[in-house]
């Protein structure tokens, strides 16, 4: 069976922009689709949300919205980007998604969409564990919420393993960032042109499904 790996970070604006493509793939090729968080903005990739970075992020977000139609609200701008006490750290959201992966893997794409919507539309700080717990419980993902509330070694090991797998794929195939889509067919892996997911999303989905 062919497999399609989706490499992403929950705080990546372009990954949010690719949301409609991911929705289509999750609906039409759920058994082949595997989400792998890269950890791009966690650990050493985390940083304070200072004024300069917030301005850069908002400018980039506006470009993403123009290209994809995915909304970035004024509430997100005021309640997330303009709150300097917040960290730009995808670590907690990544662990939350790994908890979903372990307890309800078929709903991981749905959980990612909810986490992104909470930030970019509702203006919630999705780097905060209490916010993530409320989101998971609101989706009925109570087992995942319980794992996130009391993270154990098994959860953190799984989280680290998923990030390591994503980074290994990126190194092997020369992926420059996320989102990245990797098609595995007959044991061979191919990095797909992710820009096509934005320029012609329907054709990109068709390409993935036809492989």
CSV table of C-alpha atoms in Angstrom, one decimal:
chain,number,residue,atom,x,y,z
A,1,UNK,CA,0.0,0.0,0.0
A,2,UNK,CA,1.3,3.5,-0.9
A,3,UNK,CA,1.8,5.9,2.0
A,4,UNK,CA,1.7,9.6,2.1
A,5,UNK,CA,3.6,11.4,4.8
A,6,UNK,CA,2.6,14.9,5.8
A,7,UNK,CA,5.4,16.8,7.5
A,8,UNK,CA,4.3,19.8,9.5
A,9,UNK,CA,4.4,22.0,12.5
A,10,UNK,CA,1.3,23.1,14.3
A,11,UNK,CA,2.5,26.7,14.5
A,12,UNK,CA,3.5,26.9,10.8
A,13,UNK,CA,1.3,29.4,9.0
A,14,UNK,CA,1.9,27.7,5.6
A,15,UNK,CA,0.8,24.4,7.1
A,16,UNK,CA,-2.4,26.1,8.1
A,17,UNK,CA,-2.7,27.4,4.6
A,18,UNK,CA,-2.4,23.8,3.4
A,19,UNK,CA,-5.4,22.8,5.6
A,20,UNK,CA,-7.9,22.3,2.7
A,21,UNK,CA,-5.5,19.9,1.0
A,22,UNK,CA,-5.0,18.0,4.2
A,23,UNK,CA,-8.8,17.9,4.7
A,24,UNK,CA,-9.2,16.3,1.3
A,25,UNK,CA,-6.5,13.8,1.8
A,26,UNK,CA,-7.8,12.8,5.2
A,27,UNK,CA,-11.2,12.3,3.8
A,28,UNK,CA,-10.2,10.4,0.7
A,29,UNK,CA,-7.0,8.6,1.7
A,30,UNK,CA,-7.1,8.3,5.4
A,31,UNK,CA,-5.5,4.8,5.5
A,32,UNK,CA,-2.5,6.0,3.5
A,33,UNK,CA,-2.0,9.3,5.2
A,34,UNK,CA,0.5,9.6,8.1
A,35,UNK,CA,1.1,12.9,9.9
A,36,UNK,CA,4.6,13.6,11.2
A,37,UNK,CA,5.4,16.7,13.2
A,38,UNK,CA,8.8,18.1,12.5
A,39,UNK,CA,9.3,20.0,15.7
A,40,UNK,CA,10.4,23.1,13.7
A,41,UNK,CA,9.2,25.6,16.3
A,42,UNK,CA,9.8,23.5,19.4
A,43,UNK,CA,12.9,23.1,21.6
A,44,UNK,CA,15.7,25.2,20.1
A,45,UNK,CA,13.3,26.4,17.4
A,46,UNK,CA,11.0,28.1,20.0
A,47,UNK,CA,11.4,31.9,20.6
A,48,UNK,CA,9.8,34.8,22.3
A,49,UNK,CA,6.9,36.6,20.6
A,50,UNK,CA,8.6,40.0,20.3
A,51,UNK,CA,7.3,43.0,18.3
A,52,UNK,CA,9.6,42.4,15.3
A,53,UNK,CA,8.7,38.7,15.0
A,54,UNK,CA,5.0,39.5,15.4
A,55,UNK,CA,5.1,42.0,12.6
A,56,UNK,CA,7.0,39.5,10.3
A,57,UNK,CA,4.5,36.8,11.2
A,58,UNK,CA,1.4,39.0,10.4
A,59,UNK,CA,2.9,40.1,7.1
A,60,UNK,CA,3.6,36.5,6.1
A,61,UNK,CA,0.1,35.4,7.3
A,62,UNK,CA,-1.5,38.0,5.1
A,63,UNK,CA,0.3,36.6,2.1
A,64,UNK,CA,-0.9,33.1,3.1
A,65,UNK,CA,-4.5,34.3,3.4
A,66,UNK,CA,-4.3,36.0,-0.1
A,67,UNK,CA,-3.0,32.8,-1.7
A,68,UNK,CA,-5.1,30.2,0.1
A,69,UNK,CA,-8.2,31.9,1.4
A,70,UNK,CA,-7.4,30.6,4.9
A,71,UNK,CA,-8.4,33.3,7.4
A,72,UNK,CA,-6.2,35.1,9.9
A,73,UNK,CA,-8.4,37.1,12.2
A,74,UNK,CA,-7.8,40.5,13.9
A,75,UNK,CA,-8.4,38.7,17.2
A,76,UNK,CA,-5.4,36.4,16.4
A,77,UNK,CA,-3.4,39.5,15.7
A,78,UNK,CA,-4.3,41.3,19.0
A,79,UNK,CA,-4.6,38.4,21.4
A,80,UNK,CA,-1.7,36.2,20.1
A,81,UNK,CA,0.8,38.2,18.1
A,82,UNK,CA,0.6,41.3,20.2
A,83,UNK,CA,1.0,39.5,23.5
A,84,UNK,CA,4.8,39.7,24.2
A,85,UNK,CA,4.6,37.4,27.2
A,86,UNK,CA,3.7,34.5,25.0
A,87,UNK,CA,6.3,32.1,23.5
A,88,UNK,CA,6.3,30.9,20.0
A,89,UNK,CA,6.7,27.3,20.9
A,90,UNK,CA,5.0,24.4,19.2
A,91,UNK,CA,6.2,21.8,21.7
A,92,UNK,CA,2.9,21.6,23.7
A,93,UNK,CA,0.7,21.4,20.6
A,94,UNK,CA,3.0,18.7,19.1
A,95,UNK,CA,2.7,16.6,22.3
A,96,UNK,CA,-1.0,17.1,22.2
A,97,UNK,CA,-1.2,15.7,18.7
A,98,UNK,CA,1.0,12.8,19.6
A,99,UNK,CA,-1.4,12.0,22.4
A,100,UNK,CA,-4.2,12.0,19.8
A,101,UNK,CA,-2.0,9.8,17.5
A,102,UNK,CA,-1.7,7.3,20.3
A,103,UNK,CA,-5.3,7.2,21.4
A,104,UNK,CA,-7.4,8.1,18.3
A,105,UNK,CA,-5.0,8.2,15.3
A,106,UNK,CA,-7.8,8.5,12.8
A,107,UNK,CA,-8.6,11.9,14.3
A,108,UNK,CA,-5.2,13.5,14.3
A,109,UNK,CA,-5.8,15.6,11.2
A,110,UNK,CA,-9.1,16.8,12.7
A,111,UNK,CA,-7.3,17.7,16.0
A,112,UNK,CA,-4.6,19.6,14.1
A,113,UNK,CA,-7.2,21.6,12.2
A,114,UNK,CA,-8.9,22.5,15.6
A,115,UNK,CA,-5.6,23.6,17.1
A,116,UNK,CA,-4.8,25.8,14.1
A,117,UNK,CA,-8.3,27.3,14.0
A,118,UNK,CA,-8.1,28.1,17.8
A,119,UNK,CA,-5.0,30.2,17.1
A,120,UNK,CA,-5.5,31.8,13.8
A,121,UNK,CA,-9.3,32.4,14.0
A,122,UNK,CA,-10.3,32.4,17.6
A,123,UNK,CA,-7.2,34.1,18.9
A,124,UNK,CA,-6.4,31.5,21.5
A,125,UNK,CA,-2.9,30.8,22.8
A,126,UNK,CA,-2.5,27.2,21.5
A,127,UNK,CA,1.0,27.0,23.1
A,128,UNK,CA,-0.7,26.8,26.5
A,129,UNK,CA,-1.5,23.4,27.9
A,130,UNK,CA,-4.9,24.5,29.5
A,131,UNK,CA,-6.1,25.7,26.1
A,132,UNK,CA,-5.0,22.5,24.4
A,133,UNK,CA,-6.7,20.4,27.1
A,134,UNK,CA,-10.0,22.3,26.5
A,135,UNK,CA,-9.7,21.8,22.8
A,136,UNK,CA,-9.1,18.1,23.0
A,137,UNK,CA,-12.0,17.7,25.5
A,138,UNK,CA,-14.2,19.8,23.3
A,139,UNK,CA,-13.5,17.3,20.5
A,140,UNK,CA,-14.4,14.4,22.7
A,141,UNK,CA,-10.7,13.3,22.7
A,142,UNK,CA,-10.7,12.7,26.5
A,143,UNK,CA,-8.1,9.9,26.4
A,144,UNK,CA,-5.7,12.2,24.6
A,145,UNK,CA,-6.5,15.0,27.0
A,146,UNK,CA,-5.7,12.7,29.9
A,147,UNK,CA,-2.4,11.7,28.3
A,148,UNK,CA,-1.5,15.4,27.8
A,149,UNK,CA,-2.5,16.4,31.3
A,150,UNK,CA,-0.1,13.8,32.8
A,151,UNK,CA,2.6,13.1,30.1
A,152,UNK,CA,4.5,10.0,30.8
A,153,UNK,CA,7.7,8.6,29.3
A,154,UNK,CA,5.8,6.6,26.7
A,155,UNK,CA,4.1,9.7,25.3
A,156,UNK,CA,7.3,11.7,25.2
A,157,UNK,CA,9.2,8.9,23.6
A,158,UNK,CA,6.5,8.6,20.9
A,159,UNK,CA,6.7,12.4,20.4
A,160,UNK,CA,10.4,12.4,20.0
A,161,UNK,CA,10.3,9.4,17.7
A,162,UNK,CA,7.8,11.1,15.4
A,163,UNK,CA,9.8,14.3,15.2
A,164,UNK,CA,13.0,12.2,14.5
A,165,UNK,CA,11.3,10.4,11.7
A,166,UNK,CA,10.1,13.6,10.1
A,167,UNK,CA,13.6,15.2,10.3
A,168,UNK,CA,15.2,12.0,8.9
A,169,UNK,CA,12.8,12.2,5.9
A,170,UNK,CA,13.6,15.8,5.4
A,171,UNK,CA,17.3,15.2,5.4
A,172,UNK,CA,17.1,12.2,3.1
A,173,UNK,CA,14.9,13.9,0.5
A,174,UNK,CA,16.3,17.5,0.8
A,175,UNK,CA,13.1,19.0,2.1
A,176,UNK,CA,13.7,22.7,2.9
A,177,UNK,CA,10.9,23.1,5.4
A,178,UNK,CA,7.3,22.4,6.2
A,179,UNK,CA,4.7,21.7,5.0
A,180,UNK,CA,6.3,18.8,3.0
A,181,UNK,CA,4.5,15.9,1.4
A,182,UNK,CA,6.4,12.6,0.9
A,183,UNK,CA,5.0,9.8,-1.2
A,184,UNK,CA,6.2,6.3,-0.5
A,185,UNK,CA,5.4,3.8,-3.4
A,186,UNK,CA,6.9,0.3,-3.7
A,187,UNK,CA,9.5,1.2,-1.1
A,188,UNK,CA,10.6,4.3,-2.9
A,189,UNK,CA,10.1,7.7,-1.3
A,190,UNK,CA,9.5,10.9,-3.3
A,191,UNK,CA,9.3,14.5,-2.1
A,192,UNK,CA,6.3,16.1,-3.8
A,193,UNK,CA,6.3,19.7,-4.9
A,194,UNK,CA,4.5,21.3,-2.0
A,195,UNK,CA,4.1,24.6,-3.8
A,196,UNK,CA,1.5,22.9,-6.0
A,197,UNK,CA,-0.6,22.4,-2.9
A,198,UNK,CA,-1.1,26.2,-2.9
A,199,UNK,CA,-1.1,27.0,-6.6
A,200,UNK,CA,-3.5,24.2,-7.7
A,201,UNK,CA,-4.7,22.3,-4.6
A,202,UNK,CA,-7.3,20.2,-6.5
A,203,UNK,CA,-4.6,19.0,-8.9
A,204,UNK,CA,-2.2,18.3,-6.1
A,205,UNK,CA,-4.8,16.2,-4.2
A,206,UNK,CA,-5.5,14.3,-7.5
A,207,UNK,CA,-1.8,13.7,-8.0
A,208,UNK,CA,-1.5,12.2,-4.4
A,209,UNK,CA,-4.6,10.0,-4.9
A,210,UNK,CA,-3.6,8.7,-8.3
A,211,UNK,CA,-0.2,7.6,-7.1
